[in-house]
Amino acid sequence: MHSIPRALPSLADHITIILSSNNLFRLKQLHQIHTQLLINGCVTSTSLLTDFLTSCYRSQKHQQYPLLFLQNLPKPDPFLWNSMVRVSIESENLQDFLGFYNGLRENNLVPNKSTISLILRSFASLCATHLGESFHCQILKMGFVSEMVLQTGLLDFYAKVGDLASAKMVFDEMPERDVVANNAMISALGKHGCIEEAQSLFDSMLERNSCSWNSMITCYCKLGRIDSARQIFDCNPVRDVVSWNAIIDGYCKLEQLMNAEELFFRMGSAKNSVTWNTMIAGYVQSKEFGRAICAFQQMQSESVKPTEVTMVSLLSACAHLGALDMGEWIHAYIRRKKFRVDVVLGNALIDMYCKCGSIEAALDVFYGLRVKNIFCWNSIIVGLGMYGYGKEAIDVFISMEKESIKPDGVTFVGLLSGCSHSGLMSAGRRYFSQMSSLYGVVPGIEHYGCMVDLLGRAGFLEEALELIKTMPMKPNSVVWGSLLRACQVHKDTKVSEQVTRYLLELDPCDGGNYVFLSNLYASLNRWDDVKICRRLMIERGVRKTPGCSSIEVDNIVHEFVAGDASHPDFTQINVFLDEIEKKLKGHGHKPDTASVLHDIDDEEKEIIIRYHSERIAVAFGLMNTPPGKAIRVVKNLRTCNDCHSALKLISKVFKREIIVRDRNRFHQFSNGSCSCKDYW
DNA sequence: GTAGGGTTAG
């Protein structure tokens, strides 16, 4: 009689202690509780138990435990089962979800309404079309037919997975439609571009709330019809913060930042975190990375709480800028604020670390992610390839296969370019031939591009040319460019001329092609052809993209454009560049001027090369960072031969690791050599 | 219910 009351508080205390100490890793204690609970016939408070089981599940160490526990209960508990179904689907773990869901059904229980809603929403966001469809059938069998909330959930599910026909069917079958259902249908129609139908449904509605208006704004924005969207925004009688956010986003998506900002500033203190996120994302989409970071600082000074979404945009900005310090700061901020690192944020971190030159940190994040989607796998495969870790990229691909993730076109771009950067000929050939036969991914022009690059670099110029001639699509300038580059590396001038003519025809506006061609002629001392090239550029109004390099020092990104003297420290940098040059010459460096466009004398050429933007950025880095700290530079173009060999030497002479991200890949210079093994 | 985020060959 009194043995149970005595056992109960101690049991509850036990759970509370474990929960509060955050120590869920003691299996022994778990078993103890488990046994006691079974003996007691589960009389502990359900909410405490729910906390306990969900914490177990979230702790990652004993994820299998809650299922075991529930299966062993003498009497099935609908609340506990429902909770676990919700927790597992919330963490986007379909396998666990199915385990709990099937367990629930096997115990003759039914999911409750809120569980069903959540499942439908999760299926929608996971695009789990088939699961959603079969779930729909089950809901019908369980007799939830006339529940308006669930029908709206179904409607929303079909809308999100892109099945407009089913959405319409659910909608038509609804005995009555409230404003919520109508709104869901409007947004479904809008997503499929059926704007006329959406508009007429909107016009026919007797009751409209702010969501109805906002859905219409979004519909027009999604179609790029910003003027119609603005009209609705302007005459919306129930304008709320969402209306503002929607229209601002519409402008951002069209890169009309001025219009977006005008509204943004007009909002004053009515801005919420979504408004800020929209604007920050807008800056990032328009490649205004610095302004994105400024906006974030302002957001903080106005005490608006940043969210996971803010972090994703900021990380993307860092990735583009190559701002590792800033990226690391954001990562620390994410940890400090205990933001949930889901697949999207996780991928943003992986991408940031990859693009900022810290592949180790990228791998850490990657392996730390419990749920990975195709984007995460692709990011890390592409990343490894960019560093010249082709073998490792293949290893990751193999484990991706083991986890039954189906590779897509991007995966193969990463894999093939990785093989190309590492000179893995046979692996590259094998994956190229397998991608359609074994994996069902039809090679696109980008995959042919990778193969041309792979073959060309390895010196199989004829085979590369043959591939271009037989490929099922018209070769573009990238493909010809790869071959041309290969011709240059292998000093083949026979194929080059033929290729260049195609190139200029295909892409008469790309300044890079002219420069390349001109340099090729220059290296052969064919100065008349150089002149023709330059004249063509002037005639066609094509300009060489100026080389631009950036380096982050103390959280500020400094940009240097080749030959540009506008940086405030320019004079000092210049003096230092002279010093570097002297030291390099002392170590036997001979300037290689082949990449200089102009027909000018050698001394002048050397000066032009010395002012290549990456050299300025590296000099600036050497001057402004403590000894031993790695120097990380991001360049918009490909590094020239001279800079490449100079940087190798600088890394040795100044005892600094230098990491340069150029247009194609990473170069890790250390103690006189480069990670690309001069194969780039 | 409405708003915000990620990978792609030279």
XYZ file of C-alpha atoms (C1' of nucleotides) in Angstrom:
690
model
C 0.000 0.000 0.000
C 2.605 2.530 1.017
C 5.348 1.126 -1.175
C 3.991 2.882 -4.263
C 3.528 6.389 -2.817
C 7.063 6.156 -1.523
C 8.424 5.036 -4.835
C 6.634 7.719 -6.816
C 8.278 10.885 -5.545
C 11.685 9.316 -5.725
C 11.018 8.280 -9.287
C 9.769 11.730 -10.275
C 12.714 13.286 -8.502
C 14.999 10.955 -10.320
C 13.705 12.045 -13.695
C 13.781 15.692 -12.700
C 17.383 15.415 -11.568
C 18.427 13.732 -14.804
C 16.560 16.306 -16.860
C 17.946 19.289 -14.979
C 21.507 17.977 -14.907
C 21.295 17.609 -18.654
C 22.910 14.236 -18.241
C 20.948 11.776 -20.266
C 23.775 9.501 -21.037
C 23.609 7.056 -18.160
C 22.061 3.905 -19.461
C 22.063 2.373 -16.027
C 19.786 5.091 -14.679
C 17.565 4.786 -17.678
C 17.051 1.115 -17.047
C 16.404 1.797 -13.419
C 13.661 4.274 -14.258
C 12.332 2.028 -16.932
C 11.984 -0.900 -14.567
C 10.389 1.168 -11.859
C 7.918 2.674 -14.246
C 6.885 -0.720 -15.477
C 6.468 -1.955 -11.945
C 4.416 1.099 -11.068
C 2.219 0.713 -14.079
C 3.181 4.147 -15.342
C 1.584 6.341 -12.738
C 4.170 9.103 -12.977
C 2.824 12.334 -14.407
C 2.567 12.094 -18.179
C 4.029 15.534 -18.810
C 7.153 14.625 -16.858
C 7.473 11.405 -18.793
C 6.978 13.229 -22.063
C 9.756 15.616 -21.123
C 11.947 12.709 -20.237
C 11.359 10.720 -23.423
C 11.596 13.685 -25.769
C 14.805 14.790 -24.057
C 16.157 11.278 -24.474
C 15.335 11.434 -28.148
C 16.823 14.899 -28.633
C 19.973 14.000 -26.704
C 20.960 11.878 -29.734
C 22.750 9.360 -27.535
C 19.725 7.255 -26.669
C 17.420 7.885 -29.578
C 16.336 4.282 -29.762
C 15.364 4.312 -26.111
C 11.933 6.041 -26.208
C 10.583 3.567 -28.752
C 11.777 0.667 -26.644
C 10.190 2.262 -23.629
C 6.846 2.860 -25.265
C 6.713 -0.658 -26.661
C 7.243 -2.078 -23.202
C 4.547 -0.119 -21.446
C 1.876 -2.399 -20.025
C -0.834 -0.095 -21.324
C -0.360 1.994 -24.471
C -0.382 5.719 -23.736
C -1.866 7.801 -26.567
C -0.371 11.057 -25.318
C 3.172 9.672 -25.149
C 2.937 8.044 -28.563
C 1.595 11.225 -30.111
C 4.343 13.254 -28.524
C 7.072 10.998 -29.847
C 5.549 10.986 -33.326
C 5.645 14.782 -33.231
C 9.181 15.023 -31.905
C 10.567 12.623 -34.492
C 8.868 14.308 -37.438
C 9.938 17.695 -36.105
C 13.552 16.607 -36.272
C 12.910 15.604 -39.887
C 13.926 12.033 -39.213
C 11.553 10.062 -41.401
C 12.849 6.690 -40.347
C 12.251 7.315 -36.637
C 8.951 8.963 -37.421
C 7.759 5.848 -39.226
C 8.882 3.738 -36.273
C 6.798 5.765 -33.836
C 3.865 6.199 -36.162
C 3.641 2.500 -36.939
C 4.000 1.710 -33.237
C 1.107 4.028 -32.499
C -1.098 2.374 -35.089
C -0.087 -1.138 -33.982
C -1.326 -0.242 -30.514
C -4.688 0.643 -32.049
C -4.244 4.323 -31.293
C -4.969 7.213 -33.630
C -2.917 10.357 -34.039
C -4.633 13.423 -32.652
C -5.504 16.484 -34.668
C -2.452 18.511 -33.837
C -0.205 15.537 -34.649
C -1.891 15.098 -38.021
C -1.496 18.774 -38.802
C 2.165 18.670 -37.908
C 2.750 15.521 -39.954
C 1.098 17.088 -42.976
C 3.140 20.236 -42.574
C 6.362 18.261 -42.231
C 5.571 16.105 -45.248
C 4.984 19.294 -47.173
C 8.289 20.823 -46.160
C 10.141 17.550 -46.777
C 8.349 17.178 -50.119
C 7.441 13.624 -49.074
C 4.751 13.300 -51.715
C 4.075 9.572 -51.494
C 4.028 9.487 -47.717
C 1.615 12.393 -47.719
C -0.691 10.721 -50.191
C -0.864 7.458 -48.264
C -1.308 9.445 -45.069
C -4.254 11.182 -46.701
C -5.898 7.782 -47.280
C -5.276 6.800 -43.678
C -6.820 9.993 -42.342
C -9.916 9.260 -44.395
C -10.067 5.701 -43.013
C -9.699 6.950 -39.466
C -12.787 9.057 -39.977
C -11.285 12.529 -39.866
C -13.063 13.459 -43.091
C -15.029 16.509 -42.136
C -12.459 18.237 -39.982
C -11.926 21.581 -41.646
C -8.511 22.109 -40.034
C -7.253 18.850 -41.475
C -8.701 19.460 -44.883
C -6.971 22.784 -44.956
C -3.784 20.969 -43.894
C -4.208 18.560 -46.792
C -4.903 21.404 -49.167
C -1.741 23.089 -48.018
C 0.254 19.881 -48.336
C -0.800 19.347 -51.942
C -0.164 22.975 -52.715
C 3.363 22.791 -51.338
C 4.360 19.555 -53.063
C 3.090 21.042 -56.282
C 0.035 18.858 -56.822
C -2.464 21.533 -57.746
C -5.009 18.994 -59.058
C -5.227 17.208 -55.688
C -5.325 20.545 -53.891
C -8.285 21.550 -56.021
C -9.956 18.212 -55.350
C -9.666 18.617 -51.591
C -10.878 22.190 -51.910
C -13.883 21.257 -54.048
C -14.875 18.469 -51.681
C -14.945 20.711 -48.659
C -18.575 21.126 -47.499
C -17.840 24.644 -46.405
C -14.835 26.877 -46.867
C -13.764 29.440 -44.411
C -11.404 32.264 -45.108
C -8.440 30.072 -44.128
C -9.272 27.455 -46.753
C -9.827 30.111 -49.377
C -6.499 31.677 -48.547
C -4.710 28.344 -48.829
C -6.277 27.824 -52.249
C -5.264 31.304 -53.365
C -1.700 30.654 -52.419
C -1.773 27.227 -54.114
C -3.053 28.818 -57.312
C -0.511 31.586 -57.033
C 2.359 29.138 -56.670
C 1.322 27.544 -59.934
C 1.043 30.841 -61.697
C -2.760 30.608 -62.034
C -3.103 34.247 -61.127
C -6.426 34.798 -62.912
C -8.069 31.973 -60.981
C -6.547 33.259 -57.759
C -7.792 36.755 -58.488
C -11.327 35.595 -59.255
C -11.429 33.472 -56.091
C -10.207 36.501 -54.169
C -12.857 38.707 -55.807
C -15.590 36.192 -54.945
C -14.700 35.965 -51.277
C -17.284 37.491 -48.960
C -14.887 37.656 -46.081
C -11.241 38.650 -46.522
C -8.640 38.969 -43.858
C -5.171 40.433 -44.088
C -3.836 37.029 -45.160
C -6.072 37.027 -48.202
C -4.627 40.355 -49.293
C -1.115 39.259 -48.498
C -1.508 36.048 -50.463
C -2.482 38.097 -53.501
C 0.527 40.363 -53.049
C 2.755 37.291 -52.869
C 1.126 35.740 -55.934
C 1.835 38.777 -58.067
C 5.356 39.090 -56.668
C 6.138 35.460 -57.473
C 5.162 36.101 -61.080
C 7.357 39.173 -61.167
C 4.298 41.393 -61.640
C 5.468 43.848 -59.058
C 3.249 46.709 -60.248
C 0.085 44.669 -59.726
C 1.421 43.570 -56.354
C 2.078 47.186 -55.438
C -1.435 48.146 -56.446
C -2.891 45.541 -54.103
C -0.492 46.620 -51.385
C -1.524 50.251 -51.805
C -5.261 49.599 -51.611
C -5.072 46.908 -48.921
C -7.395 48.097 -46.134
C -5.920 45.688 -43.587
C -2.247 46.284 -44.278
C -0.026 44.635 -41.678
C 3.659 43.914 -41.262
C 3.341 40.845 -43.499
C 2.033 43.005 -46.356
C 5.093 45.225 -46.050
C 7.415 42.246 -45.874
C 5.798 40.655 -48.918
C 6.109 43.723 -51.110
C 9.654 44.469 -49.943
C 10.570 40.908 -50.810
C 8.960 41.363 -54.213
C 11.267 44.284 -54.931
C 14.280 42.442 -53.542
C 13.638 39.447 -55.777
C 13.701 41.738 -58.800
C 16.855 43.364 -57.444
C 15.054 46.699 -57.177
C 16.851 47.592 -53.981
C 15.968 51.285 -54.136
C 12.246 50.548 -54.073
C 12.690 47.923 -51.391
C 14.721 50.274 -49.204
C 12.272 53.118 -49.659
C 9.508 51.010 -48.118
C 11.868 49.486 -45.604
C 12.876 52.873 -44.222
C 9.295 54.103 -44.292
C 8.325 51.299 -41.913
C 10.286 52.882 -39.110
C 9.992 50.864 -35.935
C 7.225 48.662 -37.327
C 9.860 46.332 -38.765
C 9.979 42.823 -37.347
C 12.690 40.225 -37.699
C 11.220 38.974 -40.962
C 11.427 42.481 -42.418
C 15.108 42.643 -41.540
C 15.687 39.122 -42.829
C 13.983 40.015 -46.082
C 16.133 43.090 -46.565
C 19.353 41.328 -45.557
C 18.562 38.453 -47.924
C 17.776 41.042 -50.584
C 21.208 42.604 -50.195
C 22.835 39.200 -50.446
C 20.832 38.306 -53.560
C 21.962 41.554 -55.168
C 25.549 40.776 -54.163
C 25.644 43.723 -51.763
C 27.364 41.672 -49.086
C 28.808 44.553 -47.126
C 25.401 46.204 -46.882
C 23.923 42.921 -45.674
C 26.376 42.885 -42.791
C 25.714 46.570 -42.031
C 21.987 45.880 -41.948
C 22.589 43.090 -39.451
C 24.492 45.455 -37.187
C 21.673 47.951 -37.425
C 19.133 45.242 -36.705
C 20.987 44.509 -33.495
C 21.240 48.150 -32.518
C 17.480 48.424 -32.934
C 17.129 45.391 -30.657
C 15.349 43.179 -33.167
C 16.161 39.555 -32.463
C 18.058 37.855 -35.282
C 16.909 34.372 -36.219
C 18.288 31.302 -37.936
C 17.249 32.846 -41.222
C 19.362 35.933 -40.536
C 22.322 33.667 -39.911
C 21.871 31.852 -43.211
C 21.947 35.112 -45.178
C 24.936 36.423 -43.275
C 26.859 33.184 -43.758
C 26.117 33.378 -47.447
C 27.540 36.920 -47.481
C 30.668 35.700 -45.681
C 31.040 32.845 -48.138
C 30.987 35.249 -51.061
C 33.376 37.657 -49.382
C 35.667 34.925 -48.121
C 35.335 36.549 -44.701
C 36.378 33.683 -42.448
C 36.723 35.667 -39.217
C 33.240 37.068 -39.623
C 31.937 33.605 -40.490
C 33.541 32.118 -37.400
C 32.049 34.894 -35.318
C 28.600 34.080 -36.689
C 29.134 30.392 -35.963
C 30.037 31.261 -32.362
C 26.968 33.497 -32.189
C 24.804 30.596 -33.400
C 26.196 28.410 -30.629
C 25.821 31.123 -28.012
C 22.214 31.823 -28.935
C 21.539 28.082 -29.177
C 20.063 28.448 -32.645
C 18.782 25.237 -34.149
C 21.200 24.068 -36.816
C 18.938 22.389 -39.330
C 19.894 21.289 -42.834
C 19.654 24.792 -44.252
C 21.718 26.513 -41.591
C 24.067 23.541 -41.501
C 24.579 23.779 -45.207
C 25.158 27.520 -45.001
C 27.907 26.828 -42.440
C 29.471 24.109 -44.577
C 29.390 26.344 -47.621
C 30.844 29.296 -45.705
C 33.747 27.261 -44.339
C 34.412 25.689 -47.743
C 34.456 29.027 -49.518
C 36.445 30.773 -46.801
C 39.276 28.304 -46.991
C 38.651 26.165 -43.948
C 37.750 22.738 -45.267
C 38.475 21.145 -41.869
C 35.813 23.244 -40.158
C 33.419 22.473 -43.028
C 33.965 18.758 -42.480
C 33.394 19.186 -38.741
C 30.024 20.806 -39.354
C 29.178 18.248 -42.008
C 29.870 15.232 -39.811
C 28.143 16.902 -36.882
C 24.859 17.238 -38.751
C 22.421 14.558 -37.794
C 20.162 15.093 -40.763
C 21.812 15.857 -44.074
C 20.067 16.525 -47.353
C 21.390 16.525 -50.885
C 22.553 20.139 -50.558
C 24.833 19.300 -47.632
C 26.351 16.347 -49.458
C 26.817 18.393 -52.596
C 28.388 21.303 -50.759
C 31.020 19.144 -49.116
C 31.753 17.177 -52.308
C 32.098 20.385 -54.316
C 34.187 21.859 -51.486
C 36.598 18.935 -51.294
C 36.981 19.047 -55.062
C 37.852 22.757 -54.964
C 40.721 22.032 -52.604
C 42.070 19.292 -54.825
C 40.886 16.548 -52.487
C 39.403 14.485 -55.304
C 39.995 11.185 -53.556
C 38.199 12.409 -50.442
C 35.328 13.764 -52.536
C 34.908 10.276 -53.988
C 34.957 8.759 -50.494
C 32.181 11.104 -49.393
C 30.243 10.215 -52.533
C 30.539 6.544 -51.641
C 29.201 7.102 -48.128
C 26.407 9.197 -49.618
C 25.426 6.189 -51.700
C 25.505 4.000 -48.611
C 23.000 6.317 -46.974
C 20.745 5.915 -50.003
C 20.856 9.587 -50.966
C 20.316 9.840 -54.692
C 22.991 12.014 -56.340
C 21.884 14.759 -58.714
C 23.522 16.821 -61.419
C 25.324 19.050 -58.922
C 26.825 16.028 -57.168
C 28.403 14.961 -60.421
C 29.652 18.455 -61.169
C 31.431 18.338 -57.814
C 32.718 14.838 -58.341
C 33.942 15.401 -61.893
C 35.488 18.795 -61.205
C 37.111 17.247 -58.122
C 38.606 14.506 -60.278
C 39.735 17.140 -62.723
C 41.456 19.287 -60.077
C 43.253 16.221 -58.731
C 44.082 14.641 -62.058
C 42.031 11.528 -61.329
C 41.560 10.515 -64.932
C 40.123 7.011 -64.697
C 37.773 7.808 -61.821
C 36.466 10.827 -63.717
C 35.881 8.803 -66.856
C 34.160 6.090 -64.868
C 31.756 8.434 -63.069
C 30.981 10.301 -66.265
C 29.955 7.105 -68.009
C 28.086 5.816 -64.955
C 26.149 8.956 -64.191
C 23.403 8.290 -66.678
C 23.614 4.499 -66.928
C 23.810 3.774 -63.213
C 22.441 6.873 -61.497
C 19.948 8.141 -64.048
C 21.388 11.643 -64.181
C 21.557 12.917 -67.738
C 24.868 14.739 -68.335
C 24.373 18.434 -68.999
C 26.733 20.846 -70.651
C 28.451 21.456 -67.311
C 29.355 17.777 -67.036
C 30.770 17.766 -70.549
C 32.658 20.883 -69.512
C 34.201 18.994 -66.599
C 35.214 16.138 -68.884
C 36.792 18.455 -71.436
C 38.709 20.009 -68.569
C 39.712 16.624 -67.174
C 40.918 15.311 -70.520
C 42.515 18.581 -71.536
C 44.528 19.050 -68.366
C 45.847 15.518 -68.646
C 47.008 16.292 -72.170
C 44.400 14.335 -74.121
C 43.679 17.336 -76.333
C 42.470 15.409 -79.344
C 40.097 13.344 -77.242
C 38.780 16.485 -75.566
C 38.166 18.065 -78.970
C 36.444 14.898 -80.127
C 34.174 14.985 -77.080
C 33.210 18.575 -77.832
C 32.398 17.669 -81.414
C 30.245 14.699 -80.467
C 28.451 16.103 -77.448
C 24.684 16.348 -77.845
C 24.495 20.084 -77.244
C 26.112 23.150 -78.725
C 29.372 23.801 -76.885
C 29.459 27.088 -75.023
C 32.305 29.411 -74.231
C 33.145 27.628 -70.989
C 33.737 24.364 -72.808
C 35.933 25.974 -75.445
C 37.668 27.964 -72.726
C 38.622 24.775 -70.894
C 40.129 23.345 -74.013
C 41.962 26.554 -74.773
C 43.415 26.627 -71.300
C 44.557 23.023 -71.756
C 46.176 23.962 -75.057
C 48.083 26.694 -73.289
C 49.273 24.418 -70.488
C 50.417 21.813 -72.955
C 51.857 24.410 -75.314
C 49.706 23.304 -78.197
C 49.059 26.065 -80.683
C 47.548 23.895 -83.382
C 44.169 23.377 -81.780
C 44.185 26.808 -80.126
C 43.514 28.935 -83.165
C 40.535 26.873 -84.206
C 39.154 27.059 -80.701
C 39.585 30.789 -80.298
C 37.568 31.604 -83.353
C 34.635 29.656 -81.948
C 35.098 31.373 -78.648
C 34.895 34.940 -79.863
C 31.920 34.050 -81.990
C 30.080 32.470 -79.084
C 30.768 34.995 -76.448
C 31.761 38.293 -78.007
C 31.100 40.156 -74.782
C 33.369 38.209 -72.445
C 36.467 40.317 -71.972
C 38.320 37.379 -70.483
C 38.319 35.511 -73.752
C 39.968 38.378 -75.617
C 42.582 38.758 -72.940
C 43.274 35.068 -73.023
C 43.581 35.007 -76.764
C 45.723 38.094 -76.783
C 48.015 36.597 -74.175
C 48.284 33.459 -76.226
C 49.379 35.487 -79.246
C 51.695 37.549 -77.086
C 53.414 34.428 -75.793
C 54.034 33.449 -79.415
C 55.291 36.922 -80.221
C 52.469 37.395 -82.712
C 52.056 41.056 -81.990
C 49.919 41.809 -85.041
C 47.310 39.376 -83.806
C 47.533 40.912 -80.357
C 46.714 44.254 -81.934
C 43.753 42.820 -83.831
C 42.498 41.386 -80.600
C 42.755 44.680 -78.809
C 41.118 46.535 -81.660
C 38.222 44.073 -81.608
C 37.772 44.693 -77.920
C 37.620 48.432 -78.427
C 35.285 48.137 -81.416
C 32.907 45.890 -79.534
C 33.143 47.932 -76.389
C 34.363 44.942 -74.393
C 36.455 45.616 -71.336
C 38.711 43.341 -69.380
C 37.187 42.486 -66.031
C 39.578 44.073 -63.589
C 41.245 41.671 -61.204
C 39.929 42.208 -57.726
C 41.100 40.604 -54.509
C 39.821 40.950 -51.018
C 41.237 40.202 -47.602
C 39.608 40.400 -44.216
C 41.540 42.089 -41.426
C 39.914 42.724 -38.045
C 36.446 41.988 -39.404
C 36.806 44.515 -42.196
C 36.976 43.300 -45.775
C 39.535 45.271 -47.794
C 39.204 45.204 -51.553
C 42.021 45.791 -53.984
C 41.615 46.232 -57.708
C 44.651 45.622 -59.928
C 46.705 48.785 -60.362
C 44.267 50.810 -58.253
C 45.773 53.284 -55.822
C 42.665 54.298 -53.921
C 43.303 52.399 -50.686
C 44.296 54.816 -47.878
C 47.413 52.768 -47.112
C 48.450 52.589 -50.726
C 51.809 54.327 -50.335
C 52.928 52.050 -47.528
C 51.717 48.983 -49.386
C 53.658 50.132 -52.379
C 56.882 50.478 -50.415
C 56.322 47.036 -48.969
C 55.642 45.562 -52.407
C 59.073 46.846 -53.457
C 60.632 45.113 -50.477
C 58.854 41.873 -51.298
C 60.017 42.097 -54.870
C 63.630 42.561 -53.830
C 63.459 39.593 -51.472
C 61.891 37.421 -54.137
C 64.555 38.337 -56.660
C 67.159 37.500 -54.034
C 65.606 34.039 -53.863
C 65.841 33.648 -57.591
C 62.314 34.634 -58.643
C 62.087 35.463 -62.326
C 58.934 37.347 -63.296
C 56.830 35.507 -65.861
C 55.158 38.192 -67.910
C 53.206 35.985 -70.303
C 49.896 37.004 -68.815
C 50.215 40.698 -69.510
C 48.033 41.966 -72.266
C 49.997 44.930 -73.503
C 52.769 45.106 -76.019
C 55.114 46.985 -73.760
C 58.646 46.600 -72.510
C 59.554 44.116 -69.830
C 60.174 46.515 -66.986
C 56.744 48.002 -67.343
C 55.218 44.520 -67.478
C 56.818 43.616 -64.199
C 55.211 46.601 -62.574
C 51.824 45.624 -63.921
C 52.190 42.112 -62.606
C 53.378 43.320 -59.265
C 50.177 45.269 -58.967
C 48.003 42.245 -59.583
C 45.336 42.526 -56.964
C 46.235 39.336 -55.078
C 49.786 40.601 -54.589
C 48.507 43.834 -53.084
C 46.092 41.949 -50.849
C 48.798 39.549 -49.660
C 51.172 42.451 -48.987
C 48.429 44.174 -47.005
C 47.849 40.950 -45.075
C 51.540 40.556 -44.271
C 51.649 44.129 -43.002
C 48.525 43.982 -40.873
C 48.290 40.522 -39.343
C 50.459 38.932 -36.659
C 53.289 36.602 -37.704
C 52.194 33.021 -38.159
C 48.557 33.869 -38.966
C 47.391 32.415 -42.241
C 46.584 34.944 -44.955
C 43.353 34.335 -46.818
C 42.620 36.093 -50.074
C 39.663 35.841 -52.424
C 40.160 36.697 -56.076
C 37.550 37.162 -58.783
C 39.741 35.878 -61.623
C 42.160 33.050 -62.040
C 45.611 33.529 -60.562
C 48.273 34.137 -63.195
C 51.398 32.005 -63.440
C 53.649 34.706 -62.104
C 51.552 35.422 -59.050
C 51.291 31.701 -58.416
C 55.036 31.209 -58.311
C 55.571 34.474 -56.416
C 53.068 33.437 -53.758
C 54.765 30.087 -53.360
C 58.009 31.879 -52.666
C 56.400 34.459 -50.372
C 54.947 31.640 -48.267
C 58.473 30.340 -47.783
C 60.347 33.609 -47.337
C 57.816 35.130 -44.937
C 56.956 31.804 -43.273
C 53.234 32.303 -43.783
C 50.504 30.051 -44.991
C 48.663 31.815 -47.800
C 45.286 30.582 -48.955
C 43.957 32.038 -52.187
C 40.513 31.288 -53.480
C 40.539 32.116 -57.152
C 37.764 31.757 -59.665
C 38.026 28.003 -59.778
C 39.556 26.565 -56.699
C 41.719 26.989 -53.631
C 45.462 27.326 -53.569
C 47.077 26.615 -50.239
C 50.603 28.016 -50.352
C 52.923 26.847 -47.656
C 56.693 26.648 -47.359
C 57.292 27.226 -51.047
C 54.717 24.917 -52.580
C 51.037 24.946 -53.422
C 48.343 22.377 -52.657
C 47.368 22.329 -56.327
C 50.785 20.865 -57.126
C 50.953 23.429 -59.943
C 48.142 21.582 -61.678
C 45.328 24.072 -62.016
C -3.089 31.068 -43.304
C 0.858 35.544 -44.822
C 7.021 36.931 -44.936
C 12.865 35.085 -44.832
C 17.525 30.759 -46.216
C 21.381 26.766 -49.151
C 24.828 23.467 -53.824
C 26.364 24.077 -60.293
C 31.922 22.945 -65.034
C 36.666 27.253 -67.784
